[in-house]
Short mmCIF file of C-alpha atoms in Angstrom, two decimals:
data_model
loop_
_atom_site.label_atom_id
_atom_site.label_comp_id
_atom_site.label_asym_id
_atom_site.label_seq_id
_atom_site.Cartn_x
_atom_site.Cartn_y
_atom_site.Cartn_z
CA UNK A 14 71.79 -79.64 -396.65
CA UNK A 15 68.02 -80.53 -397.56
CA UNK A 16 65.25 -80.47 -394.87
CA UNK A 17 62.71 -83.07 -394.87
CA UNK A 18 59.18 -82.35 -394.02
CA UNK A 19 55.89 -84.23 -393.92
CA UNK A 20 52.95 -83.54 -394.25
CA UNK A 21 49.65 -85.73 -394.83
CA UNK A 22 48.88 -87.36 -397.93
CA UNK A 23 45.69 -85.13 -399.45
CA UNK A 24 45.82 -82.56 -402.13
CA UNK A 25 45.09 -79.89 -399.05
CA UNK A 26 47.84 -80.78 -397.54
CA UNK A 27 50.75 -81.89 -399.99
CA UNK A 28 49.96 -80.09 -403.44
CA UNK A 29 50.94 -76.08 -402.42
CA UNK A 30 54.00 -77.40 -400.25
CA UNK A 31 55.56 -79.48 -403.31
CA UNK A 32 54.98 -75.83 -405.38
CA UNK A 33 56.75 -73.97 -403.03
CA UNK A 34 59.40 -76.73 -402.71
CA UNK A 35 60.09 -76.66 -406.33
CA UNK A 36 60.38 -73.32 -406.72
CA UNK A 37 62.73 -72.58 -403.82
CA UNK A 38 64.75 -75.60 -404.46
CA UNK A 39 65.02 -74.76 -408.72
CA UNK A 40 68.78 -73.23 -409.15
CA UNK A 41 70.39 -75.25 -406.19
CA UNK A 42 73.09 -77.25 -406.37
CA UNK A 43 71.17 -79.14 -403.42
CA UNK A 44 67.53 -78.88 -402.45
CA UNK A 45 66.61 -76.91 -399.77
CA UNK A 46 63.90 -79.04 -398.87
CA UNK A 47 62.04 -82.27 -399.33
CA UNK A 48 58.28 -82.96 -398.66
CA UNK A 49 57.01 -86.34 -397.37
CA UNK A 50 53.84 -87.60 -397.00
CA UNK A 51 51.49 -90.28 -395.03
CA UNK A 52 48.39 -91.37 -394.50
CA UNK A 53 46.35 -89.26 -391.77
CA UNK A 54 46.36 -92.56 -390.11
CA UNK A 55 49.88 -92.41 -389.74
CA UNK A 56 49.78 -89.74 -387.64
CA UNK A 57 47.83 -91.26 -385.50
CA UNK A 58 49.91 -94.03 -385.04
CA UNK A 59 53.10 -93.01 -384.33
CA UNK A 60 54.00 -90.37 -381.50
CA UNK A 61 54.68 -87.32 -381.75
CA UNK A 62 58.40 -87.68 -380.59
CA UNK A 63 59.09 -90.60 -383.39
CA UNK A 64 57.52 -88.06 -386.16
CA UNK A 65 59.78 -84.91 -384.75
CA UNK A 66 63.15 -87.40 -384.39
CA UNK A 67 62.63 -88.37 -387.76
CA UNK A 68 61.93 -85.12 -389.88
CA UNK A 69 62.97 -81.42 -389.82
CA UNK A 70 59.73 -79.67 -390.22
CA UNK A 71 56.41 -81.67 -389.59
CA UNK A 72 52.50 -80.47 -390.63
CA UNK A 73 50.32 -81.18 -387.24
CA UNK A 74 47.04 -80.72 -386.12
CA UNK A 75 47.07 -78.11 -382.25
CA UNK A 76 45.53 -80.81 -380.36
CA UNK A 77 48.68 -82.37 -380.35
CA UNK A 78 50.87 -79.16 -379.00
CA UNK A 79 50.11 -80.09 -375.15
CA UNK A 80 52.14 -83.71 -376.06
CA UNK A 81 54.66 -82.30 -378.05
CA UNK A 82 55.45 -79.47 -375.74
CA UNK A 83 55.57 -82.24 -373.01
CA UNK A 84 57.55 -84.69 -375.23
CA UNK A 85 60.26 -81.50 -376.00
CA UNK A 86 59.86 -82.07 -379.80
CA UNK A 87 59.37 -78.71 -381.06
CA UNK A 88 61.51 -75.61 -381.43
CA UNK A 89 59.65 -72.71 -379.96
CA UNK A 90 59.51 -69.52 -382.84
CA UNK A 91 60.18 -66.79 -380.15
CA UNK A 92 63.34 -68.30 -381.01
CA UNK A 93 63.26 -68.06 -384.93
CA UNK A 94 61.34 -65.14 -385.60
CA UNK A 95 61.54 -61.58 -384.43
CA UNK A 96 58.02 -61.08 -381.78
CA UNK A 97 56.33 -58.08 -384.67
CA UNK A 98 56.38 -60.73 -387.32
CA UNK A 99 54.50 -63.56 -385.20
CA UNK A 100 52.06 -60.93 -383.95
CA UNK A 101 51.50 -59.98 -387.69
CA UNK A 102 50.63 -63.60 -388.26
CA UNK A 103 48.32 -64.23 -385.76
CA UNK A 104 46.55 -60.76 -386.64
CA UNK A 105 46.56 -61.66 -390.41
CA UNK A 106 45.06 -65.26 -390.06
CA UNK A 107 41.53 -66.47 -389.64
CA UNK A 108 39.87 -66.57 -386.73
CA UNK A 109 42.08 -68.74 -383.35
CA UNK A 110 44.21 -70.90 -385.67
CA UNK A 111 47.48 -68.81 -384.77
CA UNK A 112 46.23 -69.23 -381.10
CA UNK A 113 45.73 -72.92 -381.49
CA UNK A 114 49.67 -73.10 -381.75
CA UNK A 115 50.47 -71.38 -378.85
CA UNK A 116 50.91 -73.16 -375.59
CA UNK A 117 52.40 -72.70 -372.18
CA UNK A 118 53.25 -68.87 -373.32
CA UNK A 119 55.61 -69.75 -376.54
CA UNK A 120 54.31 -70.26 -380.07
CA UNK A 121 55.45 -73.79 -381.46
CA UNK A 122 53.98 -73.86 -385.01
CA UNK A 123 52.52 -71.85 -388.13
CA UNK A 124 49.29 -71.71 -389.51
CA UNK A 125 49.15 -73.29 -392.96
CA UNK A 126 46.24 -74.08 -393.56
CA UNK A 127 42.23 -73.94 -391.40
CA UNK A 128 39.45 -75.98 -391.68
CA UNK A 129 36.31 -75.77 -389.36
CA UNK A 130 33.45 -77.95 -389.06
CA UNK A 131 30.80 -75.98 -391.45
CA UNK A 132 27.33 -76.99 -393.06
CA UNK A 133 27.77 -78.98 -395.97
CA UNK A 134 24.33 -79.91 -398.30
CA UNK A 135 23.64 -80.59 -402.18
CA UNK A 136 22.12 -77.11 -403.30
CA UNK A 137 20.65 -78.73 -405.38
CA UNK A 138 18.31 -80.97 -402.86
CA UNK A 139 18.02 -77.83 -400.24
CA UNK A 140 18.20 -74.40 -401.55
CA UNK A 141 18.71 -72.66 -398.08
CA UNK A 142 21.08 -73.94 -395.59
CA UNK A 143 18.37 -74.70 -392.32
CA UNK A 144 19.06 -72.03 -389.43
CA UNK A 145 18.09 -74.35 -386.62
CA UNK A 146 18.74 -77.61 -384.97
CA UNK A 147 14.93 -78.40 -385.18
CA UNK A 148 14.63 -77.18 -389.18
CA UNK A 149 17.82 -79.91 -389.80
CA UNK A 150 15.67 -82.69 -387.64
CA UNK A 151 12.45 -81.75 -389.67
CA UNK A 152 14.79 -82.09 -392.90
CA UNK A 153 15.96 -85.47 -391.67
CA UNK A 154 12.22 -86.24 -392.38
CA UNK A 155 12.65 -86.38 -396.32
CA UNK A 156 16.30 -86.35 -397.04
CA UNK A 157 19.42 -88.34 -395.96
CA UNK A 158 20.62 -86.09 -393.29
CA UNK A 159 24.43 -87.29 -391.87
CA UNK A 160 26.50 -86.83 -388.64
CA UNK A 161 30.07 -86.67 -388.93
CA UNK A 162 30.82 -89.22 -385.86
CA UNK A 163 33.56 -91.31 -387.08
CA UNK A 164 37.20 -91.49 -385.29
CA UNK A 165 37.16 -87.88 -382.96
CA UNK A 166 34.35 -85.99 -384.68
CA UNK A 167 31.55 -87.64 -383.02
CA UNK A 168 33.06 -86.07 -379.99
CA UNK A 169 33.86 -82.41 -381.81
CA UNK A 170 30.37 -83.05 -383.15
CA UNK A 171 28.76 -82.54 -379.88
CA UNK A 172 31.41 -79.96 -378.50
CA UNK A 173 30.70 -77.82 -381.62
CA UNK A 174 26.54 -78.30 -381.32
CA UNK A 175 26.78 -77.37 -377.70
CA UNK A 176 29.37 -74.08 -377.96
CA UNK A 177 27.21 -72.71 -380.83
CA UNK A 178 24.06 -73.15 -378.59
CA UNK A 179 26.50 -70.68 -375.95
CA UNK A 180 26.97 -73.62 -374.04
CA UNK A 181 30.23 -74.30 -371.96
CA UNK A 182 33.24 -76.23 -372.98
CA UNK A 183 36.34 -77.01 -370.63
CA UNK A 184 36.48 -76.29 -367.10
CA UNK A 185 36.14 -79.17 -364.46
CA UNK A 186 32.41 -80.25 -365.75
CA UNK A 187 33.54 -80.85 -369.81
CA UNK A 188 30.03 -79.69 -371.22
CA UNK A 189 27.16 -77.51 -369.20
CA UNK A 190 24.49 -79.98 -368.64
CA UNK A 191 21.19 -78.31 -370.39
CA UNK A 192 23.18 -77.57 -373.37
CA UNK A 193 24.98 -80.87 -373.10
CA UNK A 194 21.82 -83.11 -373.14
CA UNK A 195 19.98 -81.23 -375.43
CA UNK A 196 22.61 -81.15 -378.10
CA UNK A 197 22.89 -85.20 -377.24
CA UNK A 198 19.38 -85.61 -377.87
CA UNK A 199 19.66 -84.16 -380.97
CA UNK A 200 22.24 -86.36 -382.23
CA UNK A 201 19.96 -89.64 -381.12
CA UNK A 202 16.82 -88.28 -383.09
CA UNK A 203 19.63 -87.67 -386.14
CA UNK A 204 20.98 -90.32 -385.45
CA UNK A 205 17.93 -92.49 -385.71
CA UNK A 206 17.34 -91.54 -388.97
CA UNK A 207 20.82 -91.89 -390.23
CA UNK A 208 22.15 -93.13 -393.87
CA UNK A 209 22.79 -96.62 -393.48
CA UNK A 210 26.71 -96.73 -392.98
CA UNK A 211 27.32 -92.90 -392.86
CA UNK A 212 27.91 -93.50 -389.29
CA UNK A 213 31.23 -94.85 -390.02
CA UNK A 214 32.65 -92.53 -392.74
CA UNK A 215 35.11 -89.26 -392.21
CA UNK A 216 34.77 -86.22 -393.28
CA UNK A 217 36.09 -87.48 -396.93
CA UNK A 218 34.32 -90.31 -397.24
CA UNK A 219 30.67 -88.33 -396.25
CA UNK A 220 31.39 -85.68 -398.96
CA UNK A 221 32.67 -87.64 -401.42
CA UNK A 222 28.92 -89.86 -401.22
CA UNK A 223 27.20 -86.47 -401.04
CA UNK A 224 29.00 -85.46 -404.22
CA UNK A 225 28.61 -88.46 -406.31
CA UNK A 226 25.53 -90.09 -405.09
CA UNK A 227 22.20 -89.22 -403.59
CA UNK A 228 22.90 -90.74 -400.86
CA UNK A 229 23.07 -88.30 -398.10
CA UNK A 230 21.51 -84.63 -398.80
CA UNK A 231 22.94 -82.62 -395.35
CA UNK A 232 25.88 -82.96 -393.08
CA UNK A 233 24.93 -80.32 -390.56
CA UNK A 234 28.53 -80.33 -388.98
CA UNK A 235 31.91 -81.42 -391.05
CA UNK A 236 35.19 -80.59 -391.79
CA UNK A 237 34.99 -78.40 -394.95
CA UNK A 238 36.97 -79.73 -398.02
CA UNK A 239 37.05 -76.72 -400.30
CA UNK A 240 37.63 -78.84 -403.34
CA UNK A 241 33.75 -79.91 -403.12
CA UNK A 242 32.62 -76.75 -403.61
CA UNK A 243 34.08 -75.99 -407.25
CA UNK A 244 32.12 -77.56 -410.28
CA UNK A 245 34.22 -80.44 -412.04
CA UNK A 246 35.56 -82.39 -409.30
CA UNK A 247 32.74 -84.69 -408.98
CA UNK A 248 29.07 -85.09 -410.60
CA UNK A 249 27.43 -82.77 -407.86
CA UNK A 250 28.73 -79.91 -406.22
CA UNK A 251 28.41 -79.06 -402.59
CA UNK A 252 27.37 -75.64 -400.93
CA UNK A 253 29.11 -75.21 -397.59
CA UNK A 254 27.86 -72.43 -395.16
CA UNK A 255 27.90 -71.38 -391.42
CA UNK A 256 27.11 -73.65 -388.63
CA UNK A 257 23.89 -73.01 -386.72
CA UNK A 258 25.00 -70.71 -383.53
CA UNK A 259 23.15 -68.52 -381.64
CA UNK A 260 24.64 -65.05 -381.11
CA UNK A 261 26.59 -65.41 -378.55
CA UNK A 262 28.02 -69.27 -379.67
CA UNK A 263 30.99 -70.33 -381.09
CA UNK A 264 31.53 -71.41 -384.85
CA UNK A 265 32.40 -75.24 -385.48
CA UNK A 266 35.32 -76.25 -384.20
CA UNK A 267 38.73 -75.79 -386.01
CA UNK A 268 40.89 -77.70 -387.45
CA UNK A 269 43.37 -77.15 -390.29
CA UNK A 270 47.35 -77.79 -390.06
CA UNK A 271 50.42 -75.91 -388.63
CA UNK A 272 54.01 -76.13 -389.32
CA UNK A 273 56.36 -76.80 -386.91
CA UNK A 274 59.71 -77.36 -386.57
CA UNK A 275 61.36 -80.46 -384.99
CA UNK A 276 63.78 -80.27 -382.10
CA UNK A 277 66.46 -82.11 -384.39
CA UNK A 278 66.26 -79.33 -387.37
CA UNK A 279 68.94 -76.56 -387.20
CA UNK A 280 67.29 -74.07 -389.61
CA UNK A 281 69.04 -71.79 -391.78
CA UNK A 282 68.35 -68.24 -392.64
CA UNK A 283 67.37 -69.42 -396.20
CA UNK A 284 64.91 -72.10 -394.52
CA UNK A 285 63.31 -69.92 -392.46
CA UNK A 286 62.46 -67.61 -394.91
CA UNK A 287 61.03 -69.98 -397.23
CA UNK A 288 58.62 -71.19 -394.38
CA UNK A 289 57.78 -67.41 -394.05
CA UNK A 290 57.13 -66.86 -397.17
CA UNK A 291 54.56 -69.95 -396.91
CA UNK A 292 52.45 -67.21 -394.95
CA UNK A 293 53.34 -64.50 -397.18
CA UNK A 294 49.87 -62.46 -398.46
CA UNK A 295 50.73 -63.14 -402.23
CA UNK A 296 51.40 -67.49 -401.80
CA UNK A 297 48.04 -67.96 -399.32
CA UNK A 298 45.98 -65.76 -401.88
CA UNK A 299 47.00 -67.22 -405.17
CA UNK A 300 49.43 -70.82 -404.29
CA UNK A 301 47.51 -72.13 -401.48
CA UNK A 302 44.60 -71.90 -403.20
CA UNK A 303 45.40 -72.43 -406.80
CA UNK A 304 47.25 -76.26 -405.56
CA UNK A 305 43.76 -76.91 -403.48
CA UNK A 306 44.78 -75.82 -399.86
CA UNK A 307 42.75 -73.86 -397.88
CA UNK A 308 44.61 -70.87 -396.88
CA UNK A 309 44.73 -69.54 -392.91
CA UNK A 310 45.47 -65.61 -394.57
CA UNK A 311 41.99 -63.97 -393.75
CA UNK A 312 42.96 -62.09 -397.18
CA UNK A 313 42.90 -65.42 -398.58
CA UNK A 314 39.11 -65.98 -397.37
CA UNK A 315 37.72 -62.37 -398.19
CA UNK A 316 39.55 -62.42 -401.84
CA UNK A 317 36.96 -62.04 -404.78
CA UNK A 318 38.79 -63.92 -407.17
CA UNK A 319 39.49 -66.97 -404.69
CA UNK A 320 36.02 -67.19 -403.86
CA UNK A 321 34.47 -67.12 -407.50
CA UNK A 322 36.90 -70.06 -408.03
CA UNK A 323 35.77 -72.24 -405.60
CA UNK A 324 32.34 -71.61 -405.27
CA UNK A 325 32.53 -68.95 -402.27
CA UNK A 326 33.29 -71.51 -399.56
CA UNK A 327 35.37 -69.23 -397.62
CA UNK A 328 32.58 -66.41 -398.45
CA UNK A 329 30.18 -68.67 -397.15
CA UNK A 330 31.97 -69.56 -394.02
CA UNK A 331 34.20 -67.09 -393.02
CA UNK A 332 32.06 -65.81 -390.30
CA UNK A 333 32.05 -69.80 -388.77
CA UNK A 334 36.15 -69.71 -389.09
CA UNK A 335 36.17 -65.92 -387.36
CA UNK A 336 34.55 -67.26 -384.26
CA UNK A 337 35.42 -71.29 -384.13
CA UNK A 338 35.68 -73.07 -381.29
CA UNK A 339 39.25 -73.72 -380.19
CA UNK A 340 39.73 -77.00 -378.82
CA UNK A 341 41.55 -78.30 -375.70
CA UNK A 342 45.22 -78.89 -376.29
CA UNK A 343 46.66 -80.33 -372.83
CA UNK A 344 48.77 -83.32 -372.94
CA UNK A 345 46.54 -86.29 -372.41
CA UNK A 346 43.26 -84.41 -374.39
CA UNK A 347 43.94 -86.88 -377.84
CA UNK A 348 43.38 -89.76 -375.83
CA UNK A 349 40.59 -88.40 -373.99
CA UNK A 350 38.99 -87.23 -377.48
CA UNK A 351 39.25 -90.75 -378.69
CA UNK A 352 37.65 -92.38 -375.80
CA UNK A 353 34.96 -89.88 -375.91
CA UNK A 354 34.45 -90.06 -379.34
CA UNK A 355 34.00 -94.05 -378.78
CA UNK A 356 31.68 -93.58 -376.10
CA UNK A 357 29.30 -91.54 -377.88
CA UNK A 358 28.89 -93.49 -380.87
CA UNK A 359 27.75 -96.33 -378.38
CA UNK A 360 25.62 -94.23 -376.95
CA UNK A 361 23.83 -93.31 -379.98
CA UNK A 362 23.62 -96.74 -380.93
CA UNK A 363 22.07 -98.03 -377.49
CA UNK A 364 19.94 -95.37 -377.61
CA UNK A 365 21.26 -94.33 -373.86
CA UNK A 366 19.92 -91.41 -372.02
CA UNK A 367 21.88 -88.25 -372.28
CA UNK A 368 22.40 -87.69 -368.38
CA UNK A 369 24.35 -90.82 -367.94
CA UNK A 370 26.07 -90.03 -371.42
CA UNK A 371 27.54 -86.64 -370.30
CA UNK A 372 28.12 -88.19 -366.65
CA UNK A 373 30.60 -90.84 -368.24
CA UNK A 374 32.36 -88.18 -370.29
CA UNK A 375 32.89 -86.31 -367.56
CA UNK A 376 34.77 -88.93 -365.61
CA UNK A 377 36.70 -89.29 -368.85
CA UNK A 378 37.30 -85.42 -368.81
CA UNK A 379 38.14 -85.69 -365.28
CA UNK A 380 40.51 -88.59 -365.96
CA UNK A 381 42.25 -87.08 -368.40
CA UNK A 382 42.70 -83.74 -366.76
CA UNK A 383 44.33 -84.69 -363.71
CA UNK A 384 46.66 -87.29 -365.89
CA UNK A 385 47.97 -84.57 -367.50
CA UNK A 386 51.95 -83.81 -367.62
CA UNK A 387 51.67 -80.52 -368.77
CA UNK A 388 49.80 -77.32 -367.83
CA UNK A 389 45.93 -77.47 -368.35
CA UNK A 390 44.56 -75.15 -370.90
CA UNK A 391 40.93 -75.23 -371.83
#
């Protein structure tokens, strides 16, 4: 039989999985598997559930483990793999993005591929990333300086500014209230200053205008795209570095993909070595890279070869990805990330004050908490 996957419709996340795929499936008399792909808007419009009852194997962001372990959609790997070769994983990877699949004690995906939100600037407009929050508001000054604040990441915006500063995230209060407001008043003086429009662009859209126009200069916080960082790709390349943190803070937070498979699949021994092989030292060092992923192997990210290809993003950001902020995952945080999202970007544009900001997304937090089906892990 073939397996059907799928997985989002972006080099990162299509390009090394069709490799593989060809590969295994060359000399069959049937493929062993099939790779779809959407829209990342797709994802966010169907459920969970309809995405597992309708593939085998499905790419996801860990946000979405809380639902899915609620909704019964995934297979738990305790039950696929022997325990030494998931610890090896989550040893081998980068920074929490084997954690981020794990949920209610069981492990429920793979890591594939990790992004976190990094620095991102045109070296050639600033030759040294800024170290502070008040160097990137001085910068704002002269240059087009960005916030990534469209769809969730106005929210993970603030999250990330305020667990770098070694400010709380989770518990019963959502953010600490100095760090909070501080971080929230930095966004408003950013914000102030903004490129017209760049409030409403992802993480895409903000690096491809940095890399073919001079239109923004600095996004202090986005997802990092490695393909920006090697020449060719566009007119101007893009350095990407650490986020600003203070010793004792967290990295941006992470993103990336897992792989998980659906309640429906019944996997055989040939499929679940091919998905093992996915994490295998030699395909995240030279596939995942080669076919534009962005590899979760921490061999991957310290490789010389890797890095002098793409212009040492993971070099230059490894140390971000080591100590990123893992985000909540119960079921019922997506919807509270997209309300708070939402209510930040009005916030920003009223120009409210901070304290009744953070005391609105706390009754959202609050909300959303005690809603939740599932057990509560932040």
């Amino acid at each position: 039989m073939t397996f059907i996957g799928l997985t989002w419709d972006h080099p990162r996340g299509y390009n090394a999985l069709a490799e593989t795929a060809r590969r295994v499936n060359a000399g069959r008399a049937e493929p062993l598997i099939h790779w779809n792909k959407q829209p990342l808007e797709g994802f966010e419009s169907a459920s969970i559930r309809e995405l597992a009852e309708n593939n085998d194997l499905l790419v996801m962001d860990h946000p979405h483990i809380g639902e899915a372990v609620a909704e019964g959609c995934f297979l738990p790997l305790e039950d696929l793999y022997p325990a030494e070769q998931l610890r090896a994983w989550q040893q081998d990877s980068v920074g929490p993005s084997a954690e981020s699949y794990r949920w209610d004690g069981r492990t429920w995906a793979l890591p594939l591929d990790v992004a976190t939100q990094v620095m991102a600037r045109r070296t050639d407009r600033i030759a040294k990333p800024p170290q502070g929050w008040d160097e990137v508001v001085t910068l704002a000054r002269r240059l087009p300086v960005a916030q990534s604040l469209a769809g969730p990441h106005a929210v993970l915006s603030l999250i990330s500014m305020v667990a770098g500063a070694g400010g709380r995230v989770g518990g019963e209060d959502f953010l600490s209230d100095a760090k909070g407001g501080a971080m929230l008043e930095i966004m408003h003086r950013l914000y102030a200053r903004r490129p017209p429009g760049s409030e409403d662009l992802n993480p895409i859209g903000l690096l491809e205008t940095m890399a073919r126009s001079d239109d923004i200069a600095l996004v202090p916080l986005v997802f990092g795209y490695v393909t920006y960082a090697a020449p060719g790709h566009a007119p101007h390349t893009i350095g990407f570095s650490d986020t600003i943190r203070m010793s004792e803070g967290k990295g941006g937070a992470i993103g990336g993909t897992g792989i998980a498979f659906s309640r429906r699949c019944r996997p055989t021994p040939a499929l679940l070595a091919h998905i093992a092989s996915l994490l295998s030292v030699p395909t995240q060092v030279e596939t995942f890279p080669a076919f534009g992923g962005q590899p979760s192997a921490r061999a991957a990210w310290q490789d010389a070869a890797v890095n002098q290809a793409w212009g040492d993003f993971y070099r230059n950001t490894l140390a971000t990805a080591q100590t990123a902020l893992l985000r909540p995952r119960f079921d019922g945080y997506i919807a509270f990330q997209t309300g708070a999202a939402d209510r930040i970007r009005s916030a920003l544009e009223r120009r409210e004050e901070p304290e009744t900001t953070l005391a609105i997304l706390r009754t959202l937090w609050f909300r959303a908490r005690h809603a939740a089906r599932g057990r509560l892990d932040t």
